[in-house]
PDB file of C-alpha atoms and ligand atoms in Angstrom:
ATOM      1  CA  UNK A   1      81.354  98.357 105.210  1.00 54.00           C
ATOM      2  CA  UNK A   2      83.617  97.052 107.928  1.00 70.00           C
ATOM      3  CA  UNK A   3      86.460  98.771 109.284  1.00 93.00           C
ATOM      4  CA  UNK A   4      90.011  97.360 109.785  1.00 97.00           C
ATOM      5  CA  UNK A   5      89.618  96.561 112.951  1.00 97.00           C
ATOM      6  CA  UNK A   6      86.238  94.583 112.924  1.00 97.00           C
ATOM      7  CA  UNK A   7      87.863  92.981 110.603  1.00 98.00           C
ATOM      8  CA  UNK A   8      90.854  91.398 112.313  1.00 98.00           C
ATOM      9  CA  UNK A   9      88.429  90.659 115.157  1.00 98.00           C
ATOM     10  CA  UNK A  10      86.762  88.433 112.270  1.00 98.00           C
ATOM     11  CA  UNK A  11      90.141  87.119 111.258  1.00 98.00           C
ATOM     12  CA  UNK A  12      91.105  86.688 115.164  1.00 98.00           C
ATOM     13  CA  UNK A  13      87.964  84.317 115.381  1.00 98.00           C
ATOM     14  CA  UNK A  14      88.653  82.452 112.111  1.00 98.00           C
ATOM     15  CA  UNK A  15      92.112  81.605 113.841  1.00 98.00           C
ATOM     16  CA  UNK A  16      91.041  80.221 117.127  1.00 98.00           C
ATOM     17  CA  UNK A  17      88.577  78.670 116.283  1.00 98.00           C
ATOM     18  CA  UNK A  18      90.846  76.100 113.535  1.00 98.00           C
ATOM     19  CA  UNK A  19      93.632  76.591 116.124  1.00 98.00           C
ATOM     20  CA  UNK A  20      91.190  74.936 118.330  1.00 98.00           C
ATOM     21  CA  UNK A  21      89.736  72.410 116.105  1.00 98.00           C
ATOM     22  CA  UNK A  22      92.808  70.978 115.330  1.00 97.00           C
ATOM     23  CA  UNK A  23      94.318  71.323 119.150  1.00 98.00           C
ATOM     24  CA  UNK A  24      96.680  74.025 118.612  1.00 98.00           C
ATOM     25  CA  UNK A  25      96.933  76.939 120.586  1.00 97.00           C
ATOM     26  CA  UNK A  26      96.657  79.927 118.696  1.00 97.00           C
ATOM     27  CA  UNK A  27      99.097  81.430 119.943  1.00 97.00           C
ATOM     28  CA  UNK A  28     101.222  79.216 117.441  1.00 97.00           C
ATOM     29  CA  UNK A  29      99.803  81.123 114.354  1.00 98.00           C
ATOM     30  CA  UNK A  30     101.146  84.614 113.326  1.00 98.00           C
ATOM     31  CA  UNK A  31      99.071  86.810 111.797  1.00 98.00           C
ATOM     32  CA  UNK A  32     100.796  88.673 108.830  1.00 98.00           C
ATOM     33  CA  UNK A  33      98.617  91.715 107.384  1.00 98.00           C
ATOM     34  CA  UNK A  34      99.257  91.971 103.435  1.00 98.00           C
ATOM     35  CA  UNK A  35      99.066  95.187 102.689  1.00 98.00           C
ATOM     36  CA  UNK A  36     100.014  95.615  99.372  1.00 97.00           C
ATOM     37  CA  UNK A  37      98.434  98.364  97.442  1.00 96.00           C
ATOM     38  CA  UNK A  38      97.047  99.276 100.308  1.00 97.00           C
ATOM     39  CA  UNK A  39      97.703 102.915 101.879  1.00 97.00           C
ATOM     40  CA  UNK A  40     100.144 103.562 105.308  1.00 98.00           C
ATOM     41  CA  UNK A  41      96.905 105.113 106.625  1.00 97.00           C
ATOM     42  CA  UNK A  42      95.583 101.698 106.662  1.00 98.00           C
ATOM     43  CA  UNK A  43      98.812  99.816 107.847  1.00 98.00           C
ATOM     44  CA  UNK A  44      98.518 102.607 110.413  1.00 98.00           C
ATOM     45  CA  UNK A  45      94.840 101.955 111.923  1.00 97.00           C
ATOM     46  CA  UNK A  46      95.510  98.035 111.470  1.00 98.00           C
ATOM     47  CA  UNK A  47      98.896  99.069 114.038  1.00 98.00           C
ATOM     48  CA  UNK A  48      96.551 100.716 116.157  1.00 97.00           C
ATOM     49  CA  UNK A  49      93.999  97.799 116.508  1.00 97.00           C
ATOM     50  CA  UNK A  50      97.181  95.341 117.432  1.00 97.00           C
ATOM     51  CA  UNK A  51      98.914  94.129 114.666  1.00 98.00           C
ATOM     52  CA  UNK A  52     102.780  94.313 114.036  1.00 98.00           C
ATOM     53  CA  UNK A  53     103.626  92.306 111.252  1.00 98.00           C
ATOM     54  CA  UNK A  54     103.084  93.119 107.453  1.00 98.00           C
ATOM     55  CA  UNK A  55     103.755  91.783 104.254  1.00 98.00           C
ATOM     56  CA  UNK A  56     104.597  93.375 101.416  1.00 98.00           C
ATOM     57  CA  UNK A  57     104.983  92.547  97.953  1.00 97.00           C
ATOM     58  CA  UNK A  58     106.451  95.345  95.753  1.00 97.00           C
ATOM     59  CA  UNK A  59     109.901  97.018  97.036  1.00 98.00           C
ATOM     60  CA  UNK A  60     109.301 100.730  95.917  1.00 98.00           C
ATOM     61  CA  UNK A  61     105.693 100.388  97.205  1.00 98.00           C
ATOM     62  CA  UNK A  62     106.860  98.826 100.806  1.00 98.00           C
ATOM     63  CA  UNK A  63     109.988 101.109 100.630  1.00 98.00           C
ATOM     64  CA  UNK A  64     107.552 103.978 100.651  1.00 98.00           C
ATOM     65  CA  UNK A  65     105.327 102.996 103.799  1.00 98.00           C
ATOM     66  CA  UNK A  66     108.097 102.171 105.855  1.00 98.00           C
ATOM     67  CA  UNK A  67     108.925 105.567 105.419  1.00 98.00           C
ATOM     68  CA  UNK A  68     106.084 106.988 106.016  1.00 98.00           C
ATOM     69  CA  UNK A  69     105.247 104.773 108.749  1.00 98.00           C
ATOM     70  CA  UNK A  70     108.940 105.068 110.264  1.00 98.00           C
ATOM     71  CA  UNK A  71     107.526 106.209 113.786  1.00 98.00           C
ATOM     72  CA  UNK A  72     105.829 102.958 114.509  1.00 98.00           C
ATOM     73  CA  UNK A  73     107.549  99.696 115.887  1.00 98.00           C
ATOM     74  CA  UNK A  74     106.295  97.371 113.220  1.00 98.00           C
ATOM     75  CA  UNK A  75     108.382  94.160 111.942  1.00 98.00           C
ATOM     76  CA  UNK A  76     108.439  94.163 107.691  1.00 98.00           C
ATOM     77  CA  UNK A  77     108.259  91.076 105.751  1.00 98.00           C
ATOM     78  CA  UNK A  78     108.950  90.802 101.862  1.00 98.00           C
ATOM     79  CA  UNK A  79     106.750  88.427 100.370  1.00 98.00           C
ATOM     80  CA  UNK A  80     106.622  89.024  96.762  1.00 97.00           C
ATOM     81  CA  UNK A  81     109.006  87.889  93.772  1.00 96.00           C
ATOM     82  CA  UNK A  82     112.764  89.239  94.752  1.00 97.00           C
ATOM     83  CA  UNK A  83     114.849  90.434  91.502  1.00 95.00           C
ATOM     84  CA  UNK A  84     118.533  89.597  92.254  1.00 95.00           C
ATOM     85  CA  UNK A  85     119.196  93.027  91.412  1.00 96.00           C
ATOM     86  CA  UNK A  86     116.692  94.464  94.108  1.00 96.00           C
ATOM     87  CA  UNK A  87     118.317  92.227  97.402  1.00 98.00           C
ATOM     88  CA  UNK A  88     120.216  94.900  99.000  1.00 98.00           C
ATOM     89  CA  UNK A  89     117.357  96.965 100.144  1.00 98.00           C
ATOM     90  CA  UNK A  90     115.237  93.816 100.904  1.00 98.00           C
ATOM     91  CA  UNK A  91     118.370  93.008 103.047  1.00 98.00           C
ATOM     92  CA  UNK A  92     118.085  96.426 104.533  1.00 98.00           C
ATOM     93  CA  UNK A  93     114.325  97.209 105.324  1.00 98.00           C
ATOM     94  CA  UNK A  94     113.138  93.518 106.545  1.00 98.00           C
ATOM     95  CA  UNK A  95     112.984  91.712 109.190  1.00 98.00           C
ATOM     96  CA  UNK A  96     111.607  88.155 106.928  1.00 99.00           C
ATOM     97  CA  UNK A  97     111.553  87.390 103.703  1.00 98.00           C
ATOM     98  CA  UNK A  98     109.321  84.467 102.924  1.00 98.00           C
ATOM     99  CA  UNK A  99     109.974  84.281  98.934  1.00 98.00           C
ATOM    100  CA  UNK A 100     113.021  83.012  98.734  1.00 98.00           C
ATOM    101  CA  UNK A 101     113.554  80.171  95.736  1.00 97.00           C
ATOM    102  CA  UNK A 102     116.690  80.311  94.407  1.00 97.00           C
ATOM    103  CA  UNK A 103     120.391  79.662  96.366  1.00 98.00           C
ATOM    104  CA  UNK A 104     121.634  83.194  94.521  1.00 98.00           C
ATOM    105  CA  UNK A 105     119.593  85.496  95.979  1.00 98.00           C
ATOM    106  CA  UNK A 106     119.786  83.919  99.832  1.00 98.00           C
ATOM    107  CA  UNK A 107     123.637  84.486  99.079  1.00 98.00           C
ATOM    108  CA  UNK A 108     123.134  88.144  98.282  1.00 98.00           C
ATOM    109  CA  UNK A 109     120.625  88.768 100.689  1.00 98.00           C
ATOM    110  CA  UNK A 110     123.178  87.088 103.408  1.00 98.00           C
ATOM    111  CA  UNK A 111     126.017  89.112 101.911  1.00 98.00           C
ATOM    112  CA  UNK A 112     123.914  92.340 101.712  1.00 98.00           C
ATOM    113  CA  UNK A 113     122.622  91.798 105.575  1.00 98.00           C
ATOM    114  CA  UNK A 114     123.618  95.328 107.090  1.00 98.00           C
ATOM    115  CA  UNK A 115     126.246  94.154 110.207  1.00 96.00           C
ATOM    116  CA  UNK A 116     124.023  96.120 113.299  1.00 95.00           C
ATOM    117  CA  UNK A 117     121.024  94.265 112.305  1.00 98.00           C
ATOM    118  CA  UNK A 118     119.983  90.629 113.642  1.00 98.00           C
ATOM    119  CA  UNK A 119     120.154  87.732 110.544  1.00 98.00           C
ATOM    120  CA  UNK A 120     117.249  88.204 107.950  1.00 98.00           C
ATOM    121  CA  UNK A 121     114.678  85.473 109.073  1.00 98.00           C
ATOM    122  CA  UNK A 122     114.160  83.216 105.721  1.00 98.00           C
ATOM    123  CA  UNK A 123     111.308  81.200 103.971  1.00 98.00           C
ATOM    124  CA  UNK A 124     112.065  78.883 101.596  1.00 98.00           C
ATOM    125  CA  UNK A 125     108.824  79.591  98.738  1.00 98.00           C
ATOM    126  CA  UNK A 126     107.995  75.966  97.311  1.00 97.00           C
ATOM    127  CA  UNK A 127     105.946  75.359  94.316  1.00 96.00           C
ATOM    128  CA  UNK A 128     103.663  72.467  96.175  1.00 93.00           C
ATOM    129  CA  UNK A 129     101.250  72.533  92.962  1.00 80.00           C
ATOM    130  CA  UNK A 130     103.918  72.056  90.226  1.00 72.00           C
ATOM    131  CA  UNK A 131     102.349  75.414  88.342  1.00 71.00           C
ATOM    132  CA  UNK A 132     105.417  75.831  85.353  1.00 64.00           C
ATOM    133  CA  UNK A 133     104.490  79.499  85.541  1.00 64.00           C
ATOM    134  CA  UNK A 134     104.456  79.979  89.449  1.00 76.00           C
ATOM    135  CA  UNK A 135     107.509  80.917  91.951  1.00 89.00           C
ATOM    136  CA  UNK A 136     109.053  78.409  94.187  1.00 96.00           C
ATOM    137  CA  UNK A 137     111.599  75.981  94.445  1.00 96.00           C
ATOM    138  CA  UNK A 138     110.645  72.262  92.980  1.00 95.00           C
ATOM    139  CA  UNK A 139     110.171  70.418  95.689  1.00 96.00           C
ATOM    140  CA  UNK A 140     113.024  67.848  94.747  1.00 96.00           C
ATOM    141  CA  UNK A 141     115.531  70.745  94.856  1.00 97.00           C
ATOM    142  CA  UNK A 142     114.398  71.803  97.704  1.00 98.00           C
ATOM    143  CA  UNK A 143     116.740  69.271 100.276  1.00 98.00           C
ATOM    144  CA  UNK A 144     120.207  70.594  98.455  1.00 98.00           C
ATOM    145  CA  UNK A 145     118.949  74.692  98.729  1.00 98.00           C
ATOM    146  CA  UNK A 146     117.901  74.230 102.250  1.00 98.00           C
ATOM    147  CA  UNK A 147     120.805  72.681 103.429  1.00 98.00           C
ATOM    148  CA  UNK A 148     123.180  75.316 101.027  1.00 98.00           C
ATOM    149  CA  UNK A 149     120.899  78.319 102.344  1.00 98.00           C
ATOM    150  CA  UNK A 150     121.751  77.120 106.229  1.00 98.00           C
ATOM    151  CA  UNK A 151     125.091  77.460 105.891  1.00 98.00           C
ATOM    152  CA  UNK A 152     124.938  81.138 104.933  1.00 98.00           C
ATOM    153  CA  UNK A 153     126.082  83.409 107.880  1.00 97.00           C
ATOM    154  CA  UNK A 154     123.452  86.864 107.925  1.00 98.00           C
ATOM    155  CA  UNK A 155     120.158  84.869 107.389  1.00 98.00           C
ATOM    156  CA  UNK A 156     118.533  82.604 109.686  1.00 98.00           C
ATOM    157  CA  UNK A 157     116.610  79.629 107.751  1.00 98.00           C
ATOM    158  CA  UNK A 158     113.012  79.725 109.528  1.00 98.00           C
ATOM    159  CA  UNK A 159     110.876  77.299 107.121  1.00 98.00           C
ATOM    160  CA  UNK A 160     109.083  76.927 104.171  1.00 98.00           C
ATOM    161  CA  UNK A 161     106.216  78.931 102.093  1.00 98.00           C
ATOM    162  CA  UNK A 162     103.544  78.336  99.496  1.00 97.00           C
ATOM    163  CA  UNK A 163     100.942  79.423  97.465  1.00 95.00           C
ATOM    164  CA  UNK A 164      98.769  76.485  96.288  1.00 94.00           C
ATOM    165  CA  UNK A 165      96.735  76.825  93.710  1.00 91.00           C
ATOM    166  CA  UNK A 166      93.470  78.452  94.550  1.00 91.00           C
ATOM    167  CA  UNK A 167      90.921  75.461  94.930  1.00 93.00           C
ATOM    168  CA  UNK A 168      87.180  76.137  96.534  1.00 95.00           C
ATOM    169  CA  UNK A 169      88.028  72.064  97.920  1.00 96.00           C
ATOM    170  CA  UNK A 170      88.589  71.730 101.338  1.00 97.00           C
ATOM    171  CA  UNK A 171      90.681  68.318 100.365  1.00 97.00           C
ATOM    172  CA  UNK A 172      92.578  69.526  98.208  1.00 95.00           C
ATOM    173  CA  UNK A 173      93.615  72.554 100.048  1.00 96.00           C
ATOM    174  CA  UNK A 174      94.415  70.400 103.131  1.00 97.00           C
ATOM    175  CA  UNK A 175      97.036  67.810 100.660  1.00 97.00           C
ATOM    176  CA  UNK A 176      99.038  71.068  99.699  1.00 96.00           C
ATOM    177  CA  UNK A 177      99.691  72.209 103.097  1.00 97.00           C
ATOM    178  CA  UNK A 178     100.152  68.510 104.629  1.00 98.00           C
ATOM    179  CA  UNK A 179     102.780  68.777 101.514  1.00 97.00           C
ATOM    180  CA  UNK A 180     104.646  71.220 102.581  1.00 98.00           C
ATOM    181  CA  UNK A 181     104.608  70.328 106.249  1.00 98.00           C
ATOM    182  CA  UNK A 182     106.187  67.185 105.463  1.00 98.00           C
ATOM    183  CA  UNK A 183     108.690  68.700 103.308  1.00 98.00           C
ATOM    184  CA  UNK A 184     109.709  71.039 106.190  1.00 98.00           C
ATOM    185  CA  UNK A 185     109.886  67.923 108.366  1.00 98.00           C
ATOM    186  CA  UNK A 186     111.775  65.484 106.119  1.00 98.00           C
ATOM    187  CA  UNK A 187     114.219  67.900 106.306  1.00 98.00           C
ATOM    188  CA  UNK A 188     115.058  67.385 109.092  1.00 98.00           C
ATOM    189  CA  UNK A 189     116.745  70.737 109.981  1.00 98.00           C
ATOM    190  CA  UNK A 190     114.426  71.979 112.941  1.00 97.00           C
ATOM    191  CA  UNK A 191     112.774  74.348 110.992  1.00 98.00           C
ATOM    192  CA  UNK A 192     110.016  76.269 113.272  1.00 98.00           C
ATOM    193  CA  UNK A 193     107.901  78.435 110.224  1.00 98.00           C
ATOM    194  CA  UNK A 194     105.012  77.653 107.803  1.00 98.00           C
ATOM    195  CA  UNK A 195     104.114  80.210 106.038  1.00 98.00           C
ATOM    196  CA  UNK A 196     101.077  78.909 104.414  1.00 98.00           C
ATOM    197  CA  UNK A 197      96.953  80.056 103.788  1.00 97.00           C
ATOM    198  CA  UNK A 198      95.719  83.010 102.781  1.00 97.00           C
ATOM    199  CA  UNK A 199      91.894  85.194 103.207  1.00 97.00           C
ATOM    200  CA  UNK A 200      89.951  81.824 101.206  1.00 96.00           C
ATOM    201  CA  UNK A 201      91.800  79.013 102.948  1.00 97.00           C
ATOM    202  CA  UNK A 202      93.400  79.838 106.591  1.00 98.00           C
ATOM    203  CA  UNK A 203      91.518  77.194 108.346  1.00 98.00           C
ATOM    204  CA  UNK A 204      93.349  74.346 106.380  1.00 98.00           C
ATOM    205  CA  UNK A 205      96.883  75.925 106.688  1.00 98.00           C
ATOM    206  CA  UNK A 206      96.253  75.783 110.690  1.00 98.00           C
ATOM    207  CA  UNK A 207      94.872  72.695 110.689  1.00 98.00           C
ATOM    208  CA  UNK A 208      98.069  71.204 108.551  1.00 98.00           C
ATOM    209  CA  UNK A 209     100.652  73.575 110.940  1.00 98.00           C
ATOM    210  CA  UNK A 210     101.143  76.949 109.636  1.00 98.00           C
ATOM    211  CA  UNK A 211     103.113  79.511 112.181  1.00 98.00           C
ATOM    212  CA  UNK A 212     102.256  82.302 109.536  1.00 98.00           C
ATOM    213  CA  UNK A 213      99.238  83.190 107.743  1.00 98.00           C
ATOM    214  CA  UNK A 214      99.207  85.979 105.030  1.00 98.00           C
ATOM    215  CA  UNK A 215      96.132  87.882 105.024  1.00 98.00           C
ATOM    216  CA  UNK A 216      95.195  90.548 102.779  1.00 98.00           C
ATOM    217  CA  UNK A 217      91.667  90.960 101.812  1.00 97.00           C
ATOM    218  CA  UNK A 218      89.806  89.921 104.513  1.00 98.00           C
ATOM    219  CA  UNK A 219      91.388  92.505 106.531  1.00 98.00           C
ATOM    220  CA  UNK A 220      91.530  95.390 104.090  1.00 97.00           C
ATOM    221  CA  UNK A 221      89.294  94.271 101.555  1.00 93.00           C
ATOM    222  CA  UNK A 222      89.576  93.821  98.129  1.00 90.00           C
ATOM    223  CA  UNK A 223      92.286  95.200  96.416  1.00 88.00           C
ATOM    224  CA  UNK A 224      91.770  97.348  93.277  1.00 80.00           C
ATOM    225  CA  UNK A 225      94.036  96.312  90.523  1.00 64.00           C
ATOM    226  CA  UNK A 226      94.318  92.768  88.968  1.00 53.00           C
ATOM    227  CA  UNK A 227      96.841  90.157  89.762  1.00 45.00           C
ATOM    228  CA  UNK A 228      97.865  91.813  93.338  1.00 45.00           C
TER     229      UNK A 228
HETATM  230  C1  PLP B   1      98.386  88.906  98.115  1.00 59.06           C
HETATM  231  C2  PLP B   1      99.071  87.817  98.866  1.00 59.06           C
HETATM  232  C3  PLP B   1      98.515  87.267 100.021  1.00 59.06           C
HETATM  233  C4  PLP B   1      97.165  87.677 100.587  1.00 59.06           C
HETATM  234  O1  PLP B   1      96.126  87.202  99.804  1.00 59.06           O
HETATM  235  P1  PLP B   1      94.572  87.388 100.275  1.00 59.06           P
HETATM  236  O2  PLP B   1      93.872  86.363  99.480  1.00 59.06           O
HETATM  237  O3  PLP B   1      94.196  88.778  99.943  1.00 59.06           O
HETATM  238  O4  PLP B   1      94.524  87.117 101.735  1.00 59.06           O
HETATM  239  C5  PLP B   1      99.241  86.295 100.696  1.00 59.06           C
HETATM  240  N1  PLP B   1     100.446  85.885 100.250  1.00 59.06           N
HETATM  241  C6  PLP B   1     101.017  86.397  99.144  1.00 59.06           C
HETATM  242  C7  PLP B   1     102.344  85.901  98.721  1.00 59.06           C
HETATM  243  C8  PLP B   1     100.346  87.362  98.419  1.00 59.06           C
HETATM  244  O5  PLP B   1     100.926  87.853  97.302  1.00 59.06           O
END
């Protein structure tokens, strides 16, 4: 068994080396920890080893680890499905949230942005595999959201998300994050953030332009209950 932090050396590798394959610097590419269902003792020894930024999925369960892990400097994005009734404390405990597919909840979350704290960095989440069941904006509405979501004063538009559908096809995962990419660019609003590829498919999301990619398993293993 590996620990946490042999495993984000692994990850670390994984990251130059497609940084460097496709001439980026990887410096570019921000690792975000998933640690959903995972414990604050792990979030804690993953801090310790030199990461800062996690992802969470589940309110209660992130609203818990924060405050348990209150003491240490680390930046908290929401990446799961947002409830319009559950934006106030997603405006009030994160510094991201990447998830963001409808022009109600930006508005709440904008509205619901505590004044003392810096604008709520925002990912548009974009259904790039046209799944009926899955999250995400369609990508034709995604021109008139982004440019209604910009205007909003508390939240900073940062770019675009997805979660393709899982494919083993190196292709295929490359065309859904070239997809999104040029969505981000036709729009032509200077949009710095991908948030795209996750444990099974990082080196393609680099090597089409992600800034973020979400990692949960390969840096805390598997996780124990279906459909997390
Ligand atoms: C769970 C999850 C991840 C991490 O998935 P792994 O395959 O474990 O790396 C990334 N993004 C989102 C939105 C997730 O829900």
């Amino acid at each position: 068994m590996s620990t946490i932090a042999e495993n984000i050396a692994k990850v670390g590798a994984r990251i130059r080396e497609a940084a460097q394959a496709s001439g980026r610097d990887s410096s570019q590419v921000g690792l975000l920890a998933v640690s959903k269902t995972k414990p604050a003792a792990a979030i804690r020894e993953a801090h310790a080893a030199g990461l800062c930024d996690f992802g969470e999925n589940y309110l209660q369960e992130a609203l818990e680890k924060q405050a348990e892990l209150s003491d240490l400097p680390l930046v908290w994005h929401f990446i799961g499905p947002i409830q319009s009734n559950k934006t106030r404390p997603i405006a009030e405990h994160f510094a991201w949230v990447h998830s963001v597919d409808r022009l109600k909840i930006a508005q709440r979350l904008s509205e619901q942005r505590p004044a003392g704290l810096p604008p709520l960095n925002i990912c548009l989440q974009v259904n790039v595999s046209l799944e009926p069941s899955k999250s995400g904006c369609l990508p034709e509405e995604l021109p008139a959201l982004a440019q209604a979501v910009a205007q909003l004063p508390n939240i900073r538009l940062r770019g675009l998300m997805a979660i393709p559908e899982p494919t083993e096809d190196v292709a295929r995962q490359h065309a859904a994050f070239a997809q999104l990419r040029q969505l981000r660019d036709d729009l032509n609003l200077g949009l710095d953030s991908l948030s795209m590829g996750m444990s099974d498919d990082l080196e393609a999301a680099i090597g089409e332009g992600a800034t973020w990619v979400r990692i949960g398993s390969a840096l805390f293993g598997a996780r124990s209950y279906a459909n997390t």
